[in-house]
């Protein structure tokens, strides 16, 4: 594909995707991003202007979406309101961006007969018990818990309906928790790293037994590139790297890597409706498309991420105070 429209490309995963796609393909890329509190031009500096352009605008803007989709070969749709805690405080932007925005893109790719890849999350499947031997597969029934995950589930179902009813050329991927550079400091791992830089004790929700299945952002994005290249139209692929860890253990690892005692953290209010465990079985992606994660060692990926936040304070400092003020209001 010679030209890609990447929505949400100024966010965490999208900006890392743009860098990977420019390095590993010949495509030119236009990012469509409304630069919300979670989108930053600073995440896209230094890219070749001959192959990269940023358009500031919303995926809910009918005219703009129509014009941009018509001008590109394919769309990769990352744009979303992405944070569960925010969706508990105010679900309304989640309904707009995640549902209405996806609808606008689907109608545009339908009109102009373009290839579409939909980025989604393992949270659409709800959660698992800690001792459940099963993991999520493409056949697991949808059972979302939060306003965020419900809107992501709804957007996936819109894609499936547009494939079946209108023959839209779409694929979907559902990935587990990403970590790596350029992630907003509202999220678990960067919040704790930047807290420690500021001399604040890390904050663990509830007892911290909740399990997340961590994957490096570059592994998520290499899988997306592979699906764009060889994925079967109409199919869903789960993306995961066998990275299950409970939150308590992750905080202890961060403390250890940052030279602090491993019990130097605080328990704070739990998240309402907090999903207990996510775990991905990515056999279909691996067997069908031959994809494998490159970052197999969470310890060294986490150490590199800590180093990145230490070296890039200018990137995260402007968002830190407002983020912590928001958490303080709800006792987190
Ligand atoms: P993020 O919050 O860091 O970035 C979202 C980006 O979307 C921002 O740049 C924001 O400005 C942009 N955006 C928001 N509303 C918009 C609108 N109306 N129009 C245009 N742009 C808009 O999120 P992220 O963590 O990079 O997540 C990206 C995608 O990946 C989301 O669809 C999310 O559901 C999915 N996902 C995330 C994870 C994870 O661990 N972070 C895991 C699986 C799937
Ligand atoms: O599973 C994929 C999902 O992963 C994505 O769809 C979401 O966009 C992404 O935000 C992420 O959702 P989580 O809610 O799992 O991520 P978060 O970083 O908010 O929290 C990870 C875990 O850490 C979760 O169990 C809540 C807990 N937590 C979070 C924060 C911010 C804490 O214990 N302390 C904290 O300070």
Coordinates of C-alpha atoms in Angstrom, one line a residue, residues 125-132 134-136 140 244 275-280:
X125 CA -14.0 -9.9 26.2
X126 CA -14.4 -8.8 29.8
X127 CA -12.1 -10.5 32.3
X128 CA -11.0 -14.0 33.4
X129 CA -10.6 -15.6 36.9
X130 CA -7.0 -15.7 38.2
X131 CA -7.0 -19.5 38.0
X132 CA -8.9 -19.9 34.7
X134 CA -8.3 -20.6 29.4
X135 CA -7.1 -17.4 27.7
X136 CA -9.1 -15.1 25.3
X140 CA -14.5 -15.7 23.2
X244 CA 0.9 -12.0 32.2
X275 CA -11.3 -6.2 35.4
X276 CA -9.4 -9.0 37.2
X277 CA -7.4 -10.6 34.5
X278 CA -6.7 -10.4 30.8
X279 CA -4.8 -13.1 28.9
X280 CA -4.4 -13.5 25.2

